[in-house]
Amino acid sequence: MNSSEEIAVSGISAGRSAMRMGPAELVQAAAMARRFYLEGKSKIQIAEEFGVSRFKVARVLETALERDLVRIEIRVPAELDAERSDALRARYGLRHAVVVESPAEEQEDAPDPENLGEVAADLLGELVNEGDVLGLAWGRSTIHMAAALDRLPPCTVVQLTGVYDAGTAERGSVEAVRRAAQVSGGEAHPIYAPMLLPDPATAAALRHQTGIARAFEYFDKVTVAAVSIGSWEPGISTVHDMLSDEERAHYASLGVAAEMSAHLFDSAGRRVGRDLGERCITVEADRLRRIPEVVAIAGGQRKAAAIGAVLRSGLVTSLVTDTAAADFLLTESAPGSRPALERADPDSV
């Protein structure tokens, strides 16, 4: 996923301005440029080879660029949008922002584009180091990401939330944790429990069960986490879909605009409906904020506003999204700070 640079060095088709250089100058400049850009030699090494000062080498290289003797072309894979990625990173203070092309014919009711998971898998391959603890939260995009993983250094993998439906564990976040651990060769700590329970007492009892408690013990050790984001509407937020009509209406009245790992946020990134967390098996928001790298994977027009809300929460440090969501995020009102960089809690402001 790293951008690649193609350096074209030519002493023949150098343009009219470069032709003012004499043939000896052209040949020398082309040779120096080849040593520097293609062979990776330092200016001091080049100066020693040609018997000139390193300042002369610097001037020659600068002239070679100015006069079109050297052309530098930066290319990234066609599906990545480098310009939007950089703009989004700067706007929100993100550590990493990767924007992929939206599908040519995006359906308004479509879930996250599946290629987000593939790109996120490559990003995790860059971010995770040997000995890290990788946390995976429930979400369709994180499940797609885990399925696309083909490289991870040895690390421990822990599940950060319960599952959407305990009966689908084999196809959901439990399997995602197993898959990531298999690729890395590390330990897996899944959570065999639903994300949402009927009441706080049941949730509290489950948290004390041996396997679940063991997974929770790893939450403070997580160094890289992958999470999904949902907007507060049917089919886009699993928590929304698990609640009754009365409960949905209640949380909607509180101004909920987004959901991430069973935490609810208004449009300004403030947490609302905190009582819901008492019924959920999930990593606490304060623990998420202490994780050094939290990568959110979400895209599409229907999730764009929700992504903006979660970015304002300061819980996320990096984002993998698509051009449809990025365009919205780059045109909506500026956050006023760089929440992802500062990890500030808007509730404490």
mmCIF file of C-alpha atoms in Angstrom:
data_model
loop_
_atom_site.group_PDB
_atom_site.id
_atom_site.type_symbol
_atom_site.label_atom_id
_atom_site.label_comp_id
_atom_site.label_asym_id
_atom_site.label_seq_id
_atom_site.Cartn_x
_atom_site.Cartn_y
_atom_site.Cartn_z
ATOM 1 C CA MET A 1 0.000 0.000 0.000
ATOM 2 C CA ASN A 2 2.983 2.282 0.254
ATOM 3 C CA SER A 3 3.280 4.724 -2.642
ATOM 4 C CA SER A 4 5.991 3.896 -5.137
ATOM 5 C CA GLU A 5 8.185 6.452 -6.892
ATOM 6 C CA GLU A 6 9.296 6.154 -10.462
ATOM 7 C CA ILE A 7 12.318 8.255 -11.387
ATOM 8 C CA ALA A 8 12.940 8.920 -15.055
ATOM 9 C CA VAL A 9 16.453 10.200 -15.798
ATOM 10 C CA SER A 10 17.173 11.250 -19.354
ATOM 11 C CA GLY A 11 19.932 13.245 -20.979
ATOM 12 C CA ILE A 12 18.383 13.305 -24.435
ATOM 13 C CA SER A 13 14.758 14.489 -24.236
ATOM 14 C CA ALA A 14 15.441 17.077 -21.607
ATOM 15 C CA GLY A 15 13.384 19.946 -23.033
ATOM 16 C CA ARG A 16 14.450 23.237 -24.517
ATOM 17 C CA SER A 17 15.558 24.808 -21.228
ATOM 18 C CA ALA A 18 17.815 21.869 -20.405
ATOM 19 C CA MET A 19 19.427 22.014 -23.845
ATOM 20 C CA ARG A 20 21.155 25.226 -22.773
ATOM 21 C CA MET A 21 23.445 22.957 -20.775
ATOM 22 C CA GLY A 22 26.471 21.736 -22.653
ATOM 23 C CA PRO A 23 26.847 18.036 -23.431
ATOM 24 C CA ALA A 24 29.406 17.500 -20.660
ATOM 25 C CA GLU A 25 27.103 19.184 -18.146
ATOM 26 C CA LEU A 26 24.148 17.101 -19.321
ATOM 27 C CA VAL A 27 26.061 13.848 -19.061
ATOM 28 C CA GLN A 28 27.411 14.720 -15.620
ATOM 29 C CA ALA A 29 24.017 15.869 -14.342
ATOM 30 C CA ALA A 30 22.341 12.715 -15.632
ATOM 31 C CA ALA A 31 25.004 10.547 -14.009
ATOM 32 C CA MET A 32 24.722 12.338 -10.679
ATOM 33 C CA ALA A 33 20.932 12.113 -10.799
ATOM 34 C CA ARG A 34 21.116 8.403 -11.533
ATOM 35 C CA ARG A 35 23.449 7.851 -8.569
ATOM 36 C CA PHE A 36 21.234 9.869 -6.232
ATOM 37 C CA TYR A 37 17.688 8.903 -7.280
ATOM 38 C CA LEU A 38 18.094 5.382 -8.614
ATOM 39 C CA GLU A 39 21.144 3.995 -6.817
ATOM 40 C CA GLY A 40 20.493 5.678 -3.467
ATOM 41 C CA LYS A 41 23.949 7.178 -3.060
ATOM 42 C CA SER A 42 24.430 10.190 -0.804
ATOM 43 C CA LYS A 43 25.543 13.595 -2.032
ATOM 44 C CA ILE A 44 28.856 13.113 -0.211
ATOM 45 C CA GLN A 45 29.483 9.809 -1.994
ATOM 46 C CA ILE A 46 28.646 11.379 -5.350
ATOM 47 C CA ALA A 47 30.928 14.345 -4.639
ATOM 48 C CA GLU A 48 33.821 12.006 -3.854
ATOM 49 C CA GLU A 49 33.250 10.019 -7.043
ATOM 50 C CA PHE A 50 33.158 13.087 -9.302
ATOM 51 C CA GLY A 51 35.776 15.104 -7.425
ATOM 52 C CA VAL A 52 33.508 18.040 -6.625
ATOM 53 C CA SER A 53 32.001 19.496 -3.455
ATOM 54 C CA ARG A 54 28.721 18.190 -2.086
ATOM 55 C CA PHE A 55 27.341 21.702 -2.583
ATOM 56 C CA LYS A 56 28.079 21.394 -6.296
ATOM 57 C CA VAL A 57 26.249 18.065 -6.333
ATOM 58 C CA ALA A 58 23.246 19.666 -4.612
ATOM 59 C CA ARG A 59 23.192 22.483 -7.210
ATOM 60 C CA VAL A 60 23.398 20.023 -10.099
ATOM 61 C CA LEU A 61 20.540 17.915 -8.726
ATOM 62 C CA GLU A 62 18.425 21.019 -8.186
ATOM 63 C CA THR A 63 19.130 22.207 -11.728
ATOM 64 C CA ALA A 64 18.287 18.762 -13.092
ATOM 65 C CA LEU A 65 14.842 19.015 -11.525
ATOM 66 C CA GLU A 66 14.265 22.606 -12.614
ATOM 67 C CA ARG A 67 15.229 21.897 -16.215
ATOM 68 C CA ASP A 68 13.223 18.700 -16.563
ATOM 69 C CA LEU A 69 16.273 16.488 -16.805
ATOM 70 C CA VAL A 70 14.839 14.451 -13.929
ATOM 71 C CA ARG A 71 11.153 13.675 -13.681
ATOM 72 C CA ILE A 72 9.745 12.296 -10.453
ATOM 73 C CA GLU A 73 6.397 10.534 -10.680
ATOM 74 C CA ILE A 74 4.613 9.334 -7.560
ATOM 75 C CA ARG A 75 2.166 6.521 -8.142
ATOM 76 C CA VAL A 76 -0.182 4.643 -5.844
ATOM 77 C CA PRO A 77 -2.465 1.745 -6.786
ATOM 78 C CA ALA A 78 -5.433 2.915 -8.843
ATOM 79 C CA GLU A 79 -7.976 2.133 -6.115
ATOM 80 C CA LEU A 80 -6.285 4.456 -3.592
ATOM 81 C CA ASP A 81 -6.945 8.199 -3.593
ATOM 82 C CA ALA A 82 -3.749 9.768 -2.238
ATOM 83 C CA GLU A 83 -4.992 13.365 -2.406
ATOM 84 C CA ARG A 84 -8.183 12.749 -0.435
ATOM 85 C CA SER A 85 -6.285 10.536 2.006
ATOM 86 C CA ASP A 86 -3.806 13.282 2.838
ATOM 87 C CA ALA A 87 -6.505 15.958 3.075
ATOM 88 C CA LEU A 88 -8.579 13.823 5.438
ATOM 89 C CA ARG A 89 -5.560 13.016 7.589
ATOM 90 C CA ALA A 90 -4.691 16.702 7.957
ATOM 91 C CA ARG A 91 -8.267 17.847 8.614
ATOM 92 C CA TYR A 92 -8.894 15.507 11.535
ATOM 93 C CA GLY A 93 -5.339 15.037 12.769
ATOM 94 C CA LEU A 94 -5.477 11.353 11.884
ATOM 95 C CA ARG A 95 -2.329 9.303 12.175
ATOM 96 C CA HIS A 96 -3.271 7.376 9.037
ATOM 97 C CA ALA A 97 -6.085 7.969 6.545
ATOM 98 C CA VAL A 98 -6.564 5.679 3.565
ATOM 99 C CA VAL A 99 -9.294 6.502 1.051
ATOM 100 C CA VAL A 100 -10.278 3.960 -1.595
ATOM 101 C CA GLU A 101 -12.428 4.508 -4.653
ATOM 102 C CA SER A 102 -16.137 3.973 -4.047
ATOM 103 C CA PRO A 103 -17.866 1.381 -6.229
ATOM 104 C CA ALA A 104 -18.883 2.797 -9.606
ATOM 105 C CA GLU A 105 -22.551 2.218 -8.819
ATOM 106 C CA GLU A 106 -22.855 2.492 -5.080
ATOM 107 C CA GLN A 107 -26.204 1.445 -3.671
ATOM 108 C CA GLU A 108 -27.547 3.838 -1.043
ATOM 109 C CA ASP A 109 -28.481 0.957 1.234
ATOM 110 C CA ALA A 110 -25.226 -0.956 0.666
ATOM 111 C CA PRO A 111 -22.983 -1.849 3.631
ATOM 112 C CA ASP A 112 -19.336 -0.841 3.693
ATOM 113 C CA PRO A 113 -17.587 -1.601 0.383
ATOM 114 C CA GLU A 114 -15.820 -4.950 0.814
ATOM 115 C CA ASN A 115 -12.555 -3.565 -0.561
ATOM 116 C CA LEU A 116 -12.248 -1.495 2.629
ATOM 117 C CA GLY A 117 -11.553 -4.714 4.497
ATOM 118 C CA GLU A 118 -8.843 -5.704 2.056
ATOM 119 C CA VAL A 119 -7.093 -2.342 2.346
ATOM 120 C CA ALA A 120 -7.482 -2.356 6.138
ATOM 121 C CA ALA A 121 -5.870 -5.812 6.225
ATOM 122 C CA ASP A 122 -2.836 -4.401 4.413
ATOM 123 C CA LEU A 123 -2.753 -1.432 6.796
ATOM 124 C CA LEU A 124 -2.762 -3.704 9.849
ATOM 125 C CA GLY A 125 0.130 -5.583 8.272
ATOM 126 C CA GLU A 126 2.054 -2.305 8.437
ATOM 127 C CA LEU A 127 0.928 -1.150 11.886
ATOM 128 C CA VAL A 128 1.157 -4.308 13.977
ATOM 129 C CA ASN A 129 4.589 -5.198 15.324
ATOM 130 C CA GLU A 130 5.837 -8.390 16.890
ATOM 131 C CA GLY A 131 4.630 -8.683 20.467
ATOM 132 C CA ASP A 132 1.679 -6.309 20.009
ATOM 133 C CA VAL A 133 -1.817 -7.087 21.234
ATOM 134 C CA LEU A 134 -4.377 -6.661 18.457
ATOM 135 C CA GLY A 135 -7.980 -5.976 19.414
ATOM 136 C CA LEU A 136 -10.882 -6.669 17.043
ATOM 137 C CA ALA A 137 -14.386 -5.320 17.619
ATOM 138 C CA TRP A 138 -17.548 -6.690 16.050
ATOM 139 C CA GLY A 139 -18.443 -5.315 12.622
ATOM 140 C CA ARG A 140 -18.953 -6.480 9.062
ATOM 141 C CA SER A 141 -15.938 -4.478 7.917
ATOM 142 C CA THR A 142 -13.634 -5.957 10.566
ATOM 143 C CA ILE A 143 -14.847 -9.447 9.619
ATOM 144 C CA HIS A 144 -14.030 -8.726 5.953
ATOM 145 C CA MET A 145 -10.652 -7.368 7.047
ATOM 146 C CA ALA A 146 -9.808 -10.489 9.031
ATOM 147 C CA ALA A 147 -10.767 -12.699 6.099
ATOM 148 C CA ALA A 148 -8.380 -10.718 3.871
ATOM 149 C CA LEU A 149 -5.402 -10.904 6.246
ATOM 150 C CA ASP A 150 -2.400 -12.666 4.749
ATOM 151 C CA ARG A 151 0.419 -11.304 6.917
ATOM 152 C CA LEU A 152 0.791 -10.295 10.543
ATOM 153 C CA PRO A 153 3.825 -10.496 12.811
ATOM 154 C CA PRO A 154 3.502 -12.715 15.882
ATOM 155 C CA CYS A 155 0.954 -11.040 18.172
ATOM 156 C CA THR A 156 -1.856 -11.780 20.594
ATOM 157 C CA VAL A 157 -5.388 -11.221 19.253
ATOM 158 C CA VAL A 158 -8.269 -10.364 21.569
ATOM 159 C CA GLN A 159 -11.958 -9.793 20.868
ATOM 160 C CA LEU A 160 -13.162 -6.387 22.093
ATOM 161 C CA THR A 161 -16.920 -6.932 21.942
ATOM 162 C CA GLY A 162 -19.430 -9.702 22.178
ATOM 163 C CA VAL A 163 -21.043 -10.993 19.005
ATOM 164 C CA TYR A 164 -24.132 -9.695 17.247
ATOM 165 C CA ASP A 165 -25.749 -13.104 17.553
ATOM 166 C CA ALA A 166 -24.135 -15.907 19.543
ATOM 167 C CA GLY A 167 -25.500 -18.353 16.982
ATOM 168 C CA THR A 168 -23.390 -16.775 14.219
ATOM 169 C CA ALA A 169 -20.101 -16.789 16.139
ATOM 170 C CA GLU A 170 -18.452 -19.101 13.642
ATOM 171 C CA ARG A 171 -19.078 -16.570 10.868
ATOM 172 C CA GLY A 172 -18.515 -13.439 12.893
ATOM 173 C CA SER A 173 -16.093 -11.773 15.261
ATOM 174 C CA VAL A 174 -15.046 -14.992 16.995
ATOM 175 C CA GLU A 175 -13.914 -16.394 13.669
ATOM 176 C CA ALA A 176 -12.234 -13.054 12.856
ATOM 177 C CA VAL A 177 -10.149 -13.332 16.020
ATOM 178 C CA ARG A 178 -9.254 -16.920 15.233
ATOM 179 C CA ARG A 179 -8.299 -16.006 11.674
ATOM 180 C CA ALA A 180 -6.037 -13.125 12.756
ATOM 181 C CA ALA A 181 -4.354 -15.305 15.370
ATOM 182 C CA GLN A 182 -3.829 -18.057 12.818
ATOM 183 C CA VAL A 183 -2.146 -15.647 10.381
ATOM 184 C CA SER A 184 0.075 -14.187 13.107
ATOM 185 C CA GLY A 185 0.812 -17.453 14.881
ATOM 186 C CA GLY A 186 -0.196 -15.850 18.179
ATOM 187 C CA GLU A 187 -2.735 -16.537 20.907
ATOM 188 C CA ALA A 188 -6.456 -15.926 20.376
ATOM 189 C CA HIS A 189 -8.796 -14.673 23.102
ATOM 190 C CA PRO A 190 -12.354 -14.737 21.728
ATOM 191 C CA ILE A 191 -15.518 -13.791 23.597
ATOM 192 C CA TYR A 192 -18.327 -16.353 23.398
ATOM 193 C CA ALA A 193 -21.170 -14.069 24.424
ATOM 194 C CA PRO A 194 -23.732 -11.766 22.827
ATOM 195 C CA MET A 195 -22.872 -8.092 22.592
ATOM 196 C CA LEU A 196 -26.202 -6.935 24.040
ATOM 197 C CA LEU A 197 -27.840 -8.538 27.095
ATOM 198 C CA PRO A 198 -31.367 -8.051 28.470
ATOM 199 C CA ASP A 199 -30.231 -6.226 31.603
ATOM 200 C CA PRO A 200 -27.082 -4.947 33.414
ATOM 201 C CA ALA A 201 -27.113 -7.823 35.930
ATOM 202 C CA THR A 202 -26.857 -10.467 33.220
ATOM 203 C CA ALA A 203 -24.073 -8.537 31.495
ATOM 204 C CA ALA A 204 -22.156 -8.170 34.757
ATOM 205 C CA ALA A 205 -22.459 -11.896 35.473
ATOM 206 C CA LEU A 206 -21.137 -12.794 32.024
ATOM 207 C CA ARG A 207 -18.159 -10.438 32.391
ATOM 208 C CA HIS A 208 -17.037 -12.513 35.379
ATOM 209 C CA GLN A 209 -17.105 -15.815 33.529
ATOM 210 C CA THR A 210 -13.610 -17.236 33.151
ATOM 211 C CA GLY A 211 -13.137 -16.975 29.387
ATOM 212 C CA ILE A 212 -14.721 -13.534 29.091
ATOM 213 C CA ALA A 213 -12.852 -12.206 32.124
ATOM 214 C CA ARG A 214 -9.578 -13.438 30.619
ATOM 215 C CA ALA A 215 -10.273 -11.504 27.409
ATOM 216 C CA PHE A 216 -11.141 -8.373 29.414
ATOM 217 C CA GLU A 217 -7.801 -8.620 31.207
ATOM 218 C CA TYR A 218 -6.103 -8.008 27.858
ATOM 219 C CA PHE A 219 -8.023 -4.802 27.081
ATOM 220 C CA ASP A 220 -5.465 -2.594 28.847
ATOM 221 C CA LYS A 221 -2.666 -4.312 26.908
ATOM 222 C CA VAL A 222 -4.117 -3.710 23.428
ATOM 223 C CA THR A 223 -1.742 -1.659 21.270
ATOM 224 C CA VAL A 224 -3.653 -1.720 17.953
ATOM 225 C CA ALA A 225 -7.421 -2.035 17.569
ATOM 226 C CA ALA A 226 -9.744 -2.307 14.569
ATOM 227 C CA VAL A 227 -13.335 -1.098 14.937
ATOM 228 C CA SER A 228 -16.395 -0.510 12.788
ATOM 229 C CA ILE A 229 -18.782 2.457 12.740
ATOM 230 C CA GLY A 230 -22.544 2.414 12.233
ATOM 231 C CA SER A 231 -25.084 5.165 11.654
ATOM 232 C CA TRP A 232 -28.264 5.030 13.739
ATOM 233 C CA GLU A 233 -30.561 3.337 11.258
ATOM 234 C CA PRO A 234 -31.700 -0.160 10.300
ATOM 235 C CA GLY A 235 -29.112 -2.416 8.695
ATOM 236 C CA ILE A 236 -26.259 0.032 9.331
ATOM 237 C CA SER A 237 -25.914 -0.353 13.112
ATOM 238 C CA THR A 238 -26.062 -3.814 14.642
ATOM 239 C CA VAL A 239 -26.895 -2.319 18.043
ATOM 240 C CA HIS A 240 -29.822 -0.435 16.504
ATOM 241 C CA ASP A 241 -31.094 -3.684 15.019
ATOM 242 C CA MET A 242 -30.849 -5.521 18.364
ATOM 243 C CA LEU A 243 -33.014 -3.031 20.260
ATOM 244 C CA SER A 244 -36.788 -2.784 20.516
ATOM 245 C CA ASP A 245 -38.697 -0.016 18.728
ATOM 246 C CA GLU A 246 -39.240 1.736 22.056
ATOM 247 C CA GLU A 247 -35.525 1.612 22.899
ATOM 248 C CA ARG A 248 -34.539 2.900 19.458
ATOM 249 C CA ALA A 249 -36.907 5.828 19.833
ATOM 250 C CA HIS A 250 -35.507 6.605 23.274
ATOM 251 C CA TYR A 251 -31.896 6.748 22.106
ATOM 252 C CA ALA A 252 -32.880 8.671 18.987
ATOM 253 C CA SER A 253 -34.448 11.296 21.261
ATOM 254 C CA LEU A 254 -31.035 11.730 22.898
ATOM 255 C CA GLY A 255 -29.610 12.769 19.540
ATOM 256 C CA VAL A 256 -27.623 9.615 18.737
ATOM 257 C CA ALA A 257 -25.949 9.931 15.335
ATOM 258 C CA ALA A 258 -23.419 7.094 15.406
ATOM 259 C CA GLU A 259 -22.538 3.831 17.090
ATOM 260 C CA MET A 260 -19.172 2.173 17.568
ATOM 261 C CA SER A 261 -18.613 -0.960 19.648
ATOM 262 C CA ALA A 262 -21.989 -0.393 21.372
ATOM 263 C CA HIS A 263 -21.062 3.187 22.339
ATOM 264 C CA LEU A 264 -23.443 5.886 21.099
ATOM 265 C CA PHE A 265 -22.420 9.377 19.953
ATOM 266 C CA ASP A 266 -24.191 12.565 18.970
ATOM 267 C CA SER A 267 -23.081 14.583 15.943
ATOM 268 C CA ALA A 268 -20.467 16.442 18.012
ATOM 269 C CA GLY A 269 -18.815 13.205 19.113
ATOM 270 C CA ARG A 270 -20.185 13.324 22.666
ATOM 271 C CA ARG A 271 -21.298 10.021 24.166
ATOM 272 C CA VAL A 272 -25.018 9.645 24.802
ATOM 273 C CA GLY A 273 -27.130 6.816 26.193
ATOM 274 C CA ARG A 274 -24.355 5.545 28.425
ATOM 275 C CA ASP A 275 -26.776 3.248 30.234
ATOM 276 C CA LEU A 276 -26.731 1.015 27.158
ATOM 277 C CA GLY A 277 -23.092 0.135 27.878
ATOM 278 C CA GLU A 278 -24.117 -1.435 31.180
ATOM 279 C CA ARG A 279 -26.000 -4.088 29.206
ATOM 280 C CA CYS A 280 -23.217 -4.724 26.716
ATOM 281 C CA ILE A 281 -20.136 -6.898 26.525
ATOM 282 C CA THR A 282 -17.684 -4.420 25.053
ATOM 283 C CA VAL A 283 -14.462 -2.534 25.663
ATOM 284 C CA GLU A 284 -15.078 0.640 27.661
ATOM 285 C CA ALA A 285 -14.655 3.996 25.890
ATOM 286 C CA ASP A 286 -11.951 5.102 28.345
ATOM 287 C CA ARG A 287 -9.937 1.992 27.552
ATOM 288 C CA LEU A 288 -10.361 2.594 23.810
ATOM 289 C CA ARG A 289 -8.998 6.104 24.258
ATOM 290 C CA ARG A 290 -5.851 4.700 25.868
ATOM 291 C CA ILE A 291 -5.116 2.311 22.997
ATOM 292 C CA PRO A 292 -2.239 3.860 20.993
ATOM 293 C CA GLU A 293 -3.697 2.991 17.563
ATOM 294 C CA VAL A 294 -7.427 2.611 16.878
ATOM 295 C CA VAL A 295 -8.250 2.039 13.216
ATOM 296 C CA ALA A 296 -11.855 2.613 12.148
ATOM 297 C CA ILE A 297 -13.079 0.910 8.977
ATOM 298 C CA ALA A 298 -16.234 2.443 7.526
ATOM 299 C CA GLY A 299 -17.437 4.002 4.293
ATOM 300 C CA GLY A 300 -20.411 4.797 2.085
ATOM 301 C CA GLN A 301 -22.767 7.751 1.877
ATOM 302 C CA ARG A 302 -25.079 6.486 4.605
ATOM 303 C CA LYS A 303 -22.254 6.254 7.137
ATOM 304 C CA ALA A 304 -20.481 9.518 6.285
ATOM 305 C CA ALA A 305 -22.077 11.663 9.008
ATOM 306 C CA ALA A 306 -21.635 8.869 11.566
ATOM 307 C CA ILE A 307 -17.940 8.595 10.705
ATOM 308 C CA GLY A 308 -17.561 12.336 11.286
ATOM 309 C CA ALA A 309 -19.244 12.032 14.680
ATOM 310 C CA VAL A 310 -16.931 9.231 15.809
ATOM 311 C CA LEU A 311 -13.850 11.077 14.540
ATOM 312 C CA ARG A 312 -14.876 14.012 16.747
ATOM 313 C CA SER A 313 -14.988 11.706 19.773
ATOM 314 C CA GLY A 314 -11.197 11.416 19.890
ATOM 315 C CA LEU A 315 -11.421 7.616 20.219
ATOM 316 C CA VAL A 316 -10.103 6.876 16.727
ATOM 317 C CA THR A 317 -6.583 7.563 15.475
ATOM 318 C CA SER A 318 -6.767 6.219 11.904
ATOM 319 C CA LEU A 319 -9.423 5.653 9.259
ATOM 320 C CA VAL A 320 -9.962 3.461 6.216
ATOM 321 C CA THR A 321 -12.868 4.801 4.165
ATOM 322 C CA ASP A 322 -14.034 5.439 0.608
ATOM 323 C CA THR A 323 -14.316 8.505 -1.613
ATOM 324 C CA ALA A 324 -18.065 8.901 -1.024
ATOM 325 C CA ALA A 325 -17.594 9.278 2.740
ATOM 326 C CA ALA A 326 -14.354 11.253 2.351
ATOM 327 C CA ASP A 327 -16.026 13.878 0.169
ATOM 328 C CA PHE A 328 -18.640 14.460 2.865
ATOM 329 C CA LEU A 329 -16.043 14.596 5.631
ATOM 330 C CA LEU A 330 -13.938 17.109 3.692
ATOM 331 C CA THR A 331 -16.868 19.467 3.103
ATOM 332 C CA GLU A 332 -18.665 19.348 6.465
ATOM 333 C CA SER A 333 -17.837 21.877 9.161
ATOM 334 C CA ALA A 334 -14.267 21.604 10.397
ATOM 335 C CA PRO A 335 -13.971 19.903 13.796
ATOM 336 C CA GLY A 336 -12.241 22.959 15.298
ATOM 337 C CA SER A 337 -9.378 20.851 16.569
ATOM 338 C CA ARG A 338 -7.579 17.694 15.562
ATOM 339 C CA PRO A 339 -9.450 15.194 17.759
ATOM 340 C CA ALA A 340 -7.752 12.052 16.503
ATOM 341 C CA LEU A 341 -4.325 13.480 17.273
ATOM 342 C CA GLU A 342 -5.224 15.022 20.613
ATOM 343 C CA ARG A 343 -7.416 12.080 21.788
ATOM 344 C CA ALA A 344 -9.527 14.680 23.579
ATOM 345 C CA ASP A 345 -12.870 13.708 25.065
ATOM 346 C CA PRO A 346 -15.487 16.271 23.906
ATOM 347 C CA ASP A 347 -17.485 15.545 27.080
ATOM 348 C CA SER A 348 -14.672 17.018 29.168
ATOM 349 C CA VAL A 349 -14.414 20.252 27.179
#
